[in-house]
């Protein structure tokens, strides 16, 4: 007799939803309005209370679909609708057409993170037909991949509710393990302004590129102090903050002293309260060290700092009442992660403690031939059954 492998009754429905979601090219540079309207219409048809939060252009929007009563502490199920660019050449099948092979579903966003959205859609008829004692807020954002730009408006909306949610579950790929922390990030660009001239007169010019190099050395030193002195959190694979320079541009010819150099750098923090003060201290030290000697040669020399984007760290929610209430249904613990998610935004702006639990592996994200194991969708559907049970029970 052949073994029968039991799968969730909604698995085929989730696969169908995922195929449709992948079909929307929601690369962050493009509008996401079509996918938001598609999901909003679907949830509205099931009786959800719909809130759409558009950006200034109206081309992008967040969606909040609420099932269950207002005025009670509920749960957030959250995902982003945008995806990173597909590139083109290295895909076996077209990135925006789902392809099933070898127990996997391929397509851009299959794992990061339309697979989660598809499972939530497949579970939604269950949210609708049950008598929920607690509300479920299904939140879907825009522009997560370019710096969590959409999520703050969702977080502010949740914070303004009479009774805010007790916990947010962020469905980023975690192989359905429980993730209880995520590093924050501040991405910066420095513009170093010097003076140009024939390179043979180097001493009378301010060489922007050389000052940039010296500033980068200070950034590297600061990165090293995190490695040596922490603060440490062993739950992270890299158990301390990291800081490094990432791109650089400057100079026009071998015989011209460069008057412009710009470079980017980032700080990934584990302690949200220290991130800004640490960065501000470093920038002040850089200015104190270099500006006087730059200005001694030219008043026009200077350094400007530009914040490219930032999102806060997601702290440890395990000691919150929301986490306690859900503890019995939460899956096996999988540590803390260094990649970004909207959890920190929900916590810091919305005051909603957050954890990450989602189908698929981050190893398959942001790559050609991105895929999600079908078994991961299955596991997610079973987890959502327990979430539904939790929302039904007092
Ligand atoms: Zn993601």
mmCIF file of C-alpha atoms and ligand atoms in Angstrom:
data_model
loop_
_atom_site.group_PDB
_atom_site.id
_atom_site.type_symbol
_atom_site.label_atom_id
_atom_site.label_comp_id
_atom_site.label_asym_id
_atom_site.label_seq_id
_atom_site.Cartn_x
_atom_site.Cartn_y
_atom_site.Cartn_z
ATOM 1 C CA UNK A 1 0.000 0.000 0.000
ATOM 2 C CA UNK A 2 1.201 3.445 -0.841
ATOM 3 C CA UNK A 3 1.686 6.043 1.881
ATOM 4 C CA UNK A 4 -0.802 8.830 1.631
ATOM 5 C CA UNK A 5 0.698 12.160 2.499
ATOM 6 C CA UNK A 6 -1.880 14.371 4.105
ATOM 7 C CA UNK A 7 -1.899 17.931 2.892
ATOM 8 C CA UNK A 8 -4.022 20.843 3.994
ATOM 9 C CA UNK A 9 -7.396 21.041 2.275
ATOM 10 C CA UNK A 10 -6.650 24.633 1.187
ATOM 11 C CA UNK A 11 -3.268 23.883 -0.371
ATOM 12 C CA UNK A 12 -4.486 23.964 -3.978
ATOM 13 C CA UNK A 13 -6.348 27.189 -3.274
ATOM 14 C CA UNK A 14 -3.170 28.739 -1.839
ATOM 15 C CA UNK A 15 -1.246 27.659 -4.937
ATOM 16 C CA UNK A 16 -3.849 29.277 -7.189
ATOM 17 C CA UNK A 17 -3.673 32.519 -5.185
ATOM 18 C CA UNK A 18 0.117 32.455 -5.347
ATOM 19 C CA UNK A 19 0.058 32.048 -9.124
ATOM 20 C CA UNK A 20 -2.120 35.145 -9.425
ATOM 21 C CA UNK A 21 -0.012 37.193 -6.996
ATOM 22 C CA UNK A 22 3.234 36.321 -8.797
ATOM 23 C CA UNK A 23 1.566 37.473 -12.048
ATOM 24 C CA UNK A 24 1.531 41.072 -10.771
ATOM 25 C CA UNK A 25 4.963 42.567 -11.463
ATOM 26 C CA UNK A 26 5.309 44.437 -8.186
ATOM 27 C CA UNK A 27 9.016 45.271 -8.412
ATOM 28 C CA UNK A 28 9.441 48.105 -5.894
ATOM 29 C CA UNK A 29 10.098 50.685 -8.644
ATOM 30 C CA UNK A 30 6.609 50.028 -10.084
ATOM 31 C CA UNK A 31 3.110 50.834 -8.734
ATOM 32 C CA UNK A 32 1.555 48.145 -6.515
ATOM 33 C CA UNK A 33 -1.995 49.451 -6.766
ATOM 34 C CA UNK A 34 -3.267 46.586 -8.939
ATOM 35 C CA UNK A 35 -2.264 43.854 -6.494
ATOM 36 C CA UNK A 36 -3.639 45.845 -3.545
ATOM 37 C CA UNK A 37 -6.987 46.306 -5.318
ATOM 38 C CA UNK A 38 -7.021 42.610 -6.232
ATOM 39 C CA UNK A 39 -6.476 41.582 -2.609
ATOM 40 C CA UNK A 40 -8.834 44.251 -1.219
ATOM 41 C CA UNK A 41 -11.664 43.119 -3.534
ATOM 42 C CA UNK A 42 -11.122 39.527 -2.488
ATOM 43 C CA UNK A 43 -11.111 40.240 1.260
ATOM 44 C CA UNK A 44 -14.057 42.665 0.896
ATOM 45 C CA UNK A 45 -15.993 39.891 -0.838
ATOM 46 C CA UNK A 46 -15.484 37.799 2.282
ATOM 47 C CA UNK A 47 -16.860 40.569 4.480
ATOM 48 C CA UNK A 48 -13.633 42.122 5.742
ATOM 49 C CA UNK A 49 -13.510 45.755 6.796
ATOM 50 C CA UNK A 50 -11.110 47.339 4.292
ATOM 51 C CA UNK A 51 -8.781 50.297 4.790
ATOM 52 C CA UNK A 52 -6.539 51.410 1.923
ATOM 53 C CA UNK A 53 -3.714 53.789 2.740
ATOM 54 C CA UNK A 54 -2.349 55.257 -0.518
ATOM 55 C CA UNK A 55 0.941 57.152 -0.825
ATOM 56 C CA UNK A 56 0.961 60.778 -2.148
ATOM 57 C CA UNK A 57 0.841 59.624 -5.779
ATOM 58 C CA UNK A 58 -1.969 57.115 -5.297
ATOM 59 C CA UNK A 59 0.022 54.627 -7.407
ATOM 60 C CA UNK A 60 1.136 52.740 -4.333
ATOM 61 C CA UNK A 61 -0.897 51.731 -1.330
ATOM 62 C CA UNK A 62 -1.056 49.663 1.820
ATOM 63 C CA UNK A 63 -4.019 47.445 2.597
ATOM 64 C CA UNK A 64 -5.491 46.634 5.985
ATOM 65 C CA UNK A 65 -8.301 44.057 5.941
ATOM 66 C CA UNK A 66 -9.905 43.398 9.312
ATOM 67 C CA UNK A 67 -11.886 40.287 10.137
ATOM 68 C CA UNK A 68 -13.607 40.134 13.514
ATOM 69 C CA UNK A 69 -14.659 42.780 16.001
ATOM 70 C CA UNK A 70 -13.056 46.126 16.656
ATOM 71 C CA UNK A 71 -12.345 47.166 20.200
ATOM 72 C CA UNK A 72 -10.521 44.024 21.297
ATOM 73 C CA UNK A 73 -6.829 43.253 21.237
ATOM 74 C CA UNK A 74 -6.171 41.332 18.057
ATOM 75 C CA UNK A 75 -3.425 39.938 15.904
ATOM 76 C CA UNK A 76 -1.682 41.352 12.872
ATOM 77 C CA UNK A 77 -0.701 39.136 9.945
ATOM 78 C CA UNK A 78 1.626 41.233 7.855
ATOM 79 C CA UNK A 79 3.462 41.048 4.559
ATOM 80 C CA UNK A 80 4.861 43.273 1.847
ATOM 81 C CA UNK A 81 3.562 43.151 -1.719
ATOM 82 C CA UNK A 82 6.684 44.445 -3.479
ATOM 83 C CA UNK A 83 9.500 42.272 -4.786
ATOM 84 C CA UNK A 84 13.126 42.909 -5.711
ATOM 85 C CA UNK A 85 13.925 43.236 -9.446
ATOM 86 C CA UNK A 86 13.898 39.938 -11.316
ATOM 87 C CA UNK A 87 16.906 40.642 -13.505
ATOM 88 C CA UNK A 88 16.176 38.491 -16.512
ATOM 89 C CA UNK A 89 18.777 36.275 -17.990
ATOM 90 C CA UNK A 90 19.262 33.704 -15.273
ATOM 91 C CA UNK A 91 15.695 32.489 -14.859
ATOM 92 C CA UNK A 92 14.765 29.038 -16.140
ATOM 93 C CA UNK A 93 11.128 30.138 -16.572
ATOM 94 C CA UNK A 94 9.664 33.684 -16.785
ATOM 95 C CA UNK A 95 9.896 35.278 -13.301
ATOM 96 C CA UNK A 96 6.331 36.613 -13.239
ATOM 97 C CA UNK A 97 4.683 33.342 -14.278
ATOM 98 C CA UNK A 98 4.504 30.725 -11.561
ATOM 99 C CA UNK A 99 6.026 27.386 -12.533
ATOM 100 C CA UNK A 100 5.616 24.192 -10.509
ATOM 101 C CA UNK A 101 8.396 21.615 -10.623
ATOM 102 C CA UNK A 102 9.976 19.190 -8.143
ATOM 103 C CA UNK A 103 7.602 20.064 -5.299
ATOM 104 C CA UNK A 104 8.441 23.729 -5.610
ATOM 105 C CA UNK A 105 6.707 26.816 -6.935
ATOM 106 C CA UNK A 106 9.024 29.134 -8.854
ATOM 107 C CA UNK A 107 8.551 32.830 -9.510
ATOM 108 C CA UNK A 108 9.729 36.222 -8.264
ATOM 109 C CA UNK A 109 8.202 36.773 -4.823
ATOM 110 C CA UNK A 110 7.168 33.123 -4.378
ATOM 111 C CA UNK A 111 9.135 33.011 -1.133
ATOM 112 C CA UNK A 112 9.678 36.736 -0.336
ATOM 113 C CA UNK A 113 6.833 37.004 0.362
ATOM 114 C CA UNK A 114 3.797 36.326 -1.766
ATOM 115 C CA UNK A 115 3.707 32.731 -0.523
ATOM 116 C CA UNK A 116 2.647 34.011 2.876
ATOM 117 C CA UNK A 117 0.086 36.369 1.319
ATOM 118 C CA UNK A 118 -1.349 33.459 -0.711
ATOM 119 C CA UNK A 119 -1.732 31.355 2.447
ATOM 120 C CA UNK A 120 -3.478 34.231 4.246
ATOM 121 C CA UNK A 121 -5.829 34.584 1.261
ATOM 122 C CA UNK A 122 -6.526 30.846 1.303
ATOM 123 C CA UNK A 123 -7.240 31.010 5.052
ATOM 124 C CA UNK A 124 -9.457 34.097 4.795
ATOM 125 C CA UNK A 125 -12.745 32.258 4.071
ATOM 126 C CA UNK A 126 -12.120 30.550 7.421
ATOM 127 C CA UNK A 127 -11.653 33.935 9.127
ATOM 128 C CA UNK A 128 -14.877 35.032 7.503
ATOM 129 C CA UNK A 129 -17.070 32.057 8.408
ATOM 130 C CA UNK A 130 -15.869 31.791 12.017
ATOM 131 C CA UNK A 131 -17.240 33.927 14.821
ATOM 132 C CA UNK A 132 -14.072 35.689 15.826
ATOM 133 C CA UNK A 133 -13.745 36.981 19.361
ATOM 134 C CA UNK A 134 -10.604 38.885 18.471
ATOM 135 C CA UNK A 135 -9.839 40.849 15.334
ATOM 136 C CA UNK A 136 -7.322 39.733 12.734
ATOM 137 C CA UNK A 137 -5.687 42.587 10.838
ATOM 138 C CA UNK A 138 -4.286 41.466 7.495
ATOM 139 C CA UNK A 139 -1.755 44.135 6.561
ATOM 140 C CA UNK A 140 -0.031 44.336 3.192
ATOM 141 C CA UNK A 141 2.439 47.097 2.425
ATOM 142 C CA UNK A 142 4.352 48.639 -0.474
ATOM 143 C CA UNK A 143 8.083 49.357 -0.805
ATOM 144 C CA UNK A 144 9.433 47.140 1.966
ATOM 145 C CA UNK A 145 12.389 46.101 -0.172
ATOM 146 C CA UNK A 146 13.594 49.674 -0.609
ATOM 147 C CA UNK A 147 13.594 50.602 3.076
ATOM 148 C CA UNK A 148 10.198 49.788 4.682
ATOM 149 C CA UNK A 149 8.588 52.902 3.197
ATOM 150 C CA UNK A 150 4.953 51.751 3.302
ATOM 151 C CA UNK A 151 4.800 50.115 6.719
ATOM 152 C CA UNK A 152 5.000 53.284 8.880
ATOM 153 C CA UNK A 153 1.520 54.365 7.688
ATOM 154 C CA UNK A 154 0.123 50.940 8.674
ATOM 155 C CA UNK A 155 1.855 51.154 12.048
ATOM 156 C CA UNK A 156 0.426 54.636 12.682
ATOM 157 C CA UNK A 157 -3.042 53.390 11.742
ATOM 158 C CA UNK A 158 -2.774 50.492 14.191
ATOM 159 C CA UNK A 159 -1.388 52.749 16.923
ATOM 160 C CA UNK A 160 -4.433 55.029 16.559
ATOM 161 C CA UNK A 161 -6.943 52.195 17.156
ATOM 162 C CA UNK A 162 -8.873 52.321 20.441
ATOM 163 C CA UNK A 163 -7.447 48.908 21.273
ATOM 164 C CA UNK A 164 -4.197 48.208 19.439
ATOM 165 C CA UNK A 165 -3.230 44.663 18.423
ATOM 166 C CA UNK A 166 -1.353 42.500 20.945
ATOM 167 C CA UNK A 167 1.122 40.977 18.518
ATOM 168 C CA UNK A 168 2.156 41.205 14.879
ATOM 169 C CA UNK A 169 3.221 38.131 12.945
ATOM 170 C CA UNK A 170 5.423 39.144 10.038
ATOM 171 C CA UNK A 171 5.329 36.438 7.369
ATOM 172 C CA UNK A 172 8.881 36.909 6.072
ATOM 173 C CA UNK A 173 10.489 33.595 5.097
ATOM 174 C CA UNK A 174 11.665 31.802 8.244
ATOM 175 C CA UNK A 175 10.895 28.197 7.226
ATOM 176 C CA UNK A 176 7.913 28.536 9.587
ATOM 177 C CA UNK A 177 10.178 28.927 12.591
ATOM 178 C CA UNK A 178 9.659 31.595 15.222
ATOM 179 C CA UNK A 179 12.077 34.516 14.889
ATOM 180 C CA UNK A 180 12.219 36.860 17.875
ATOM 181 C CA UNK A 181 14.537 39.625 16.772
ATOM 182 C CA UNK A 182 15.800 41.448 13.721
ATOM 183 C CA UNK A 183 18.568 43.995 13.312
ATOM 184 C CA UNK A 184 17.793 47.609 12.514
ATOM 185 C CA UNK A 185 19.569 49.443 9.737
ATOM 186 C CA UNK A 186 20.580 52.993 8.939
ATOM 187 C CA UNK A 187 21.905 53.449 5.402
ATOM 188 C CA UNK A 188 23.863 56.674 4.868
ATOM 189 C CA UNK A 189 25.603 58.514 2.044
ATOM 190 C CA UNK A 190 28.498 60.890 2.668
ATOM 191 C CA UNK A 191 29.313 63.685 0.245
ATOM 192 C CA UNK A 192 32.877 64.918 0.666
ATOM 193 C CA UNK A 193 33.517 68.268 -0.998
ATOM 194 C CA UNK A 194 37.093 69.314 -1.769
ATOM 195 C CA UNK A 195 38.735 71.502 -4.406
ATOM 196 C CA UNK A 196 39.820 70.502 -7.910
ATOM 197 C CA UNK A 197 43.037 71.403 -9.663
ATOM 198 C CA UNK A 198 46.020 70.041 -11.538
ATOM 199 C CA UNK A 199 47.263 67.102 -9.528
ATOM 200 C CA UNK A 200 50.842 68.457 -9.654
ATOM 201 C CA UNK A 201 49.676 71.157 -7.208
ATOM 202 C CA UNK A 202 48.225 68.600 -4.816
ATOM 203 C CA UNK A 203 49.213 70.298 -1.533
ATOM 204 C CA UNK A 204 47.144 73.396 -2.331
ATOM 205 C CA UNK A 205 43.951 71.384 -2.904
ATOM 206 C CA UNK A 206 41.526 69.499 -0.691
ATOM 207 C CA UNK A 207 41.509 65.953 -2.028
ATOM 208 C CA UNK A 208 37.928 64.755 -1.485
ATOM 209 C CA UNK A 209 38.802 61.159 -2.278
ATOM 210 C CA UNK A 210 41.603 60.981 0.284
ATOM 211 C CA UNK A 211 39.377 62.450 2.997
ATOM 212 C CA UNK A 212 36.688 59.944 2.065
ATOM 213 C CA UNK A 213 39.243 57.156 2.482
ATOM 214 C CA UNK A 214 40.202 58.436 5.931
ATOM 215 C CA UNK A 215 36.545 58.690 6.975
ATOM 216 C CA UNK A 216 35.965 55.145 5.719
ATOM 217 C CA UNK A 217 38.895 53.994 7.867
ATOM 218 C CA UNK A 218 37.138 55.509 10.895
ATOM 219 C CA UNK A 219 33.924 53.703 9.931
ATOM 220 C CA UNK A 220 35.890 50.474 9.692
ATOM 221 C CA UNK A 221 37.378 51.089 13.156
ATOM 222 C CA UNK A 222 33.912 51.644 14.584
ATOM 223 C CA UNK A 223 32.813 48.377 12.978
ATOM 224 C CA UNK A 224 35.739 46.658 14.701
ATOM 225 C CA UNK A 225 34.768 47.992 18.129
ATOM 226 C CA UNK A 226 31.374 46.290 17.708
ATOM 227 C CA UNK A 227 33.149 43.023 16.919
ATOM 228 C CA UNK A 228 35.419 43.339 19.957
ATOM 229 C CA UNK A 229 33.241 45.059 22.533
ATOM 230 C CA UNK A 230 29.624 44.376 21.545
ATOM 231 C CA UNK A 231 26.989 44.802 22.828
ATOM 232 C CA UNK A 232 26.463 41.109 22.079
ATOM 233 C CA UNK A 233 23.345 39.056 21.558
ATOM 234 C CA UNK A 234 24.241 35.397 20.896
ATOM 235 C CA UNK A 235 20.800 34.755 19.373
ATOM 236 C CA UNK A 236 22.012 36.469 16.183
ATOM 237 C CA UNK A 237 24.293 34.606 13.748
ATOM 238 C CA UNK A 238 26.470 37.738 13.709
ATOM 239 C CA UNK A 239 26.027 38.508 17.418
ATOM 240 C CA UNK A 240 26.807 42.241 17.371
ATOM 241 C CA UNK A 241 26.144 45.392 15.354
ATOM 242 C CA UNK A 242 27.997 45.787 12.056
ATOM 243 C CA UNK A 243 29.165 48.913 10.298
ATOM 244 C CA UNK A 244 30.834 49.191 6.919
ATOM 245 C CA UNK A 245 31.255 51.266 3.778
ATOM 246 C CA UNK A 246 29.496 49.773 0.757
ATOM 247 C CA UNK A 247 29.910 51.903 -2.412
ATOM 248 C CA UNK A 248 32.178 54.771 -3.494
ATOM 249 C CA UNK A 249 32.374 57.250 -6.374
ATOM 250 C CA UNK A 250 34.874 60.015 -7.006
ATOM 251 C CA UNK A 251 37.532 61.511 -9.238
ATOM 252 C CA UNK A 252 37.567 62.270 -12.965
ATOM 253 C CA UNK A 253 41.141 61.787 -14.219
ATOM 254 C CA UNK A 254 44.556 60.572 -13.082
ATOM 255 C CA UNK A 255 45.946 64.115 -13.143
ATOM 256 C CA UNK A 256 43.098 66.000 -11.425
ATOM 257 C CA UNK A 257 42.770 66.397 -7.658
ATOM 258 C CA UNK A 258 39.224 65.158 -7.002
ATOM 259 C CA UNK A 259 36.852 67.773 -5.594
ATOM 260 C CA UNK A 260 33.978 65.345 -5.077
ATOM 261 C CA UNK A 261 33.724 61.939 -3.502
ATOM 262 C CA UNK A 262 30.615 60.270 -2.195
ATOM 263 C CA UNK A 263 30.256 56.905 -0.548
ATOM 264 C CA UNK A 264 27.583 54.902 1.202
ATOM 265 C CA UNK A 265 27.827 53.112 4.508
ATOM 266 C CA UNK A 266 25.470 51.280 6.837
ATOM 267 C CA UNK A 267 24.977 50.467 10.480
ATOM 268 C CA UNK A 268 23.047 47.321 11.386
ATOM 269 C CA UNK A 269 22.169 47.499 15.048
ATOM 270 C CA UNK A 270 20.849 45.054 17.602
ATOM 271 C CA UNK A 271 20.072 47.710 20.206
ATOM 272 C CA UNK A 272 17.632 50.233 18.762
ATOM 273 C CA UNK A 273 18.280 52.758 21.541
ATOM 274 C CA UNK A 274 21.988 52.942 20.686
ATOM 275 C CA UNK A 275 21.846 53.147 16.895
ATOM 276 C CA UNK A 276 21.246 56.896 16.425
ATOM 277 C CA UNK A 277 23.467 58.072 19.289
ATOM 278 C CA UNK A 278 26.308 55.834 18.062
ATOM 279 C CA UNK A 279 26.010 57.158 14.538
ATOM 280 C CA UNK A 280 25.760 60.802 15.664
ATOM 281 C CA UNK A 281 28.867 60.398 17.815
ATOM 282 C CA UNK A 282 30.823 58.972 14.906
ATOM 283 C CA UNK A 283 29.763 61.751 12.523
ATOM 284 C CA UNK A 284 30.753 64.417 15.088
ATOM 285 C CA UNK A 285 34.126 62.760 15.574
ATOM 286 C CA UNK A 286 34.711 62.672 11.810
ATOM 287 C CA UNK A 287 33.851 66.361 11.486
ATOM 288 C CA UNK A 288 36.011 67.343 14.451
ATOM 289 C CA UNK A 289 38.921 65.423 13.036
ATOM 290 C CA UNK A 290 38.851 66.503 9.386
ATOM 291 C CA UNK A 291 36.880 69.727 8.885
ATOM 292 C CA UNK A 292 39.481 72.078 10.440
ATOM 293 C CA UNK A 293 42.292 70.856 8.179
ATOM 294 C CA UNK A 294 40.038 70.803 5.091
ATOM 295 C CA UNK A 295 38.823 74.353 5.805
ATOM 296 C CA UNK A 296 42.380 75.565 6.429
ATOM 297 C CA UNK A 297 42.908 75.065 2.692
ATOM 298 C CA UNK A 298 39.466 76.075 1.417
ATOM 299 C CA UNK A 299 36.312 77.499 3.044
ATOM 300 C CA UNK A 300 34.290 75.615 0.479
ATOM 301 C CA UNK A 301 35.461 72.198 1.609
ATOM 302 C CA UNK A 302 33.034 70.192 3.687
ATOM 303 C CA UNK A 303 31.221 66.950 4.422
ATOM 304 C CA UNK A 304 27.481 66.432 4.047
ATOM 305 C CA UNK A 305 25.568 63.475 5.436
ATOM 306 C CA UNK A 306 22.484 62.096 3.747
ATOM 307 C CA UNK A 307 20.287 59.400 5.230
ATOM 308 C CA UNK A 308 19.357 57.021 2.403
ATOM 309 C CA UNK A 309 16.875 55.042 4.513
ATOM 310 C CA UNK A 310 16.489 53.523 7.919
ATOM 311 C CA UNK A 311 14.325 50.988 9.652
ATOM 312 C CA UNK A 312 14.348 50.112 13.329
ATOM 313 C CA UNK A 313 15.432 46.849 14.928
ATOM 314 C CA UNK A 314 12.716 44.420 16.028
ATOM 315 C CA UNK A 315 13.239 43.747 19.707
ATOM 316 C CA UNK A 316 12.498 40.634 21.674
ATOM 317 C CA UNK A 317 8.714 40.267 22.048
ATOM 318 C CA UNK A 318 8.917 37.159 24.214
ATOM 319 C CA UNK A 319 8.124 38.959 27.460
ATOM 320 C CA UNK A 320 5.007 40.749 26.178
ATOM 321 C CA UNK A 321 1.419 39.743 27.076
ATOM 322 C CA UNK A 322 0.627 39.184 23.384
ATOM 323 C CA UNK A 323 3.458 36.694 23.032
ATOM 324 C CA UNK A 324 2.426 34.948 26.259
ATOM 325 C CA UNK A 325 -1.144 34.628 25.001
ATOM 326 C CA UNK A 326 0.003 33.030 21.747
ATOM 327 C CA UNK A 327 2.917 31.016 23.072
ATOM 328 C CA UNK A 328 1.021 27.706 22.884
ATOM 329 C CA UNK A 329 0.511 27.968 19.136
ATOM 330 C CA UNK A 330 3.892 29.422 18.154
ATOM 331 C CA UNK A 331 6.280 27.142 16.261
ATOM 332 C CA UNK A 332 9.805 26.047 17.151
ATOM 333 C CA UNK A 333 12.203 28.916 17.849
ATOM 334 C CA UNK A 334 14.662 29.766 15.065
ATOM 335 C CA UNK A 335 16.729 32.562 16.624
ATOM 336 C CA UNK A 336 17.073 36.141 15.439
ATOM 337 C CA UNK A 337 17.890 37.440 11.965
ATOM 338 C CA UNK A 338 20.058 40.146 10.435
ATOM 339 C CA UNK A 339 17.871 40.838 7.396
ATOM 340 C CA UNK A 340 15.297 43.612 7.434
ATOM 341 C CA UNK A 341 11.589 43.256 8.089
ATOM 342 C CA UNK A 342 8.704 45.491 8.988
ATOM 343 C CA UNK A 343 8.602 44.122 12.542
ATOM 344 C CA UNK A 344 10.738 46.944 13.913
ATOM 345 C CA UNK A 345 8.429 49.509 12.303
ATOM 346 C CA UNK A 346 5.370 47.897 13.903
ATOM 347 C CA UNK A 347 7.098 47.943 17.279
ATOM 348 C CA UNK A 348 8.702 51.371 17.268
ATOM 349 C CA UNK A 349 6.014 53.354 15.405
ATOM 350 C CA UNK A 350 2.949 51.226 16.135
ATOM 351 C CA UNK A 351 3.786 49.968 19.612
ATOM 352 C CA UNK A 352 2.862 46.444 18.482
ATOM 353 C CA UNK A 353 5.319 43.708 19.605
ATOM 354 C CA UNK A 354 6.332 41.625 16.605
ATOM 355 C CA UNK A 355 7.730 38.245 15.636
ATOM 356 C CA UNK A 356 8.574 36.726 12.256
ATOM 357 C CA UNK A 357 6.958 33.448 11.167
ATOM 358 C CA UNK A 358 6.657 32.730 7.466
ATOM 359 C CA UNK A 359 6.950 30.031 4.817
ATOM 360 C CA UNK A 360 10.028 29.548 2.641
ATOM 361 C CA UNK A 361 13.695 30.172 3.248
ATOM 362 C CA UNK A 362 15.480 33.519 3.069
ATOM 363 C CA UNK A 363 18.182 31.611 1.149
ATOM 364 C CA UNK A 364 15.845 31.520 -1.854
ATOM 365 C CA UNK A 365 14.951 35.212 -1.648
ATOM 366 C CA UNK A 366 16.362 37.911 -3.942
ATOM 367 C CA UNK A 367 17.754 35.361 -6.425
ATOM 368 C CA UNK A 368 17.069 34.117 -9.924
ATOM 369 C CA UNK A 369 14.841 31.015 -9.851
ATOM 370 C CA UNK A 370 13.335 32.057 -6.501
ATOM 371 C CA UNK A 371 11.061 29.313 -5.248
ATOM 372 C CA UNK A 372 9.037 28.148 -2.301
ATOM 373 C CA UNK A 373 8.663 24.530 -1.248
ATOM 374 C CA UNK A 374 5.006 23.513 -1.515
ATOM 375 C CA UNK A 375 5.397 21.808 1.871
ATOM 376 C CA UNK A 376 6.131 25.243 3.362
ATOM 377 C CA UNK A 377 2.802 26.604 2.141
ATOM 378 C CA UNK A 378 1.184 23.535 3.652
ATOM 379 C CA UNK A 379 2.846 24.163 7.021
ATOM 380 C CA UNK A 380 1.804 27.811 6.900
ATOM 381 C CA UNK A 381 -1.836 26.859 6.278
ATOM 382 C CA UNK A 382 -1.833 24.592 9.345
ATOM 383 C CA UNK A 383 -0.325 27.403 11.406
ATOM 384 C CA UNK A 384 -3.030 29.802 10.182
ATOM 385 C CA UNK A 385 -5.650 27.274 11.331
ATOM 386 C CA UNK A 386 -4.262 27.693 14.831
ATOM 387 C CA UNK A 387 -4.291 31.455 14.482
ATOM 388 C CA UNK A 388 -7.964 31.202 13.515
ATOM 389 C CA UNK A 389 -8.661 29.004 16.556
ATOM 390 C CA UNK A 390 -6.897 31.564 18.745
ATOM 391 C CA UNK A 391 -9.032 34.378 17.327
ATOM 392 C CA UNK A 392 -12.218 32.354 17.893
ATOM 393 C CA UNK A 393 -11.506 31.548 21.534
ATOM 394 C CA UNK A 394 -11.894 34.037 24.309
HETATM 395 ZN ZN1 LIG B 1 10.643 40.268 2.366
#
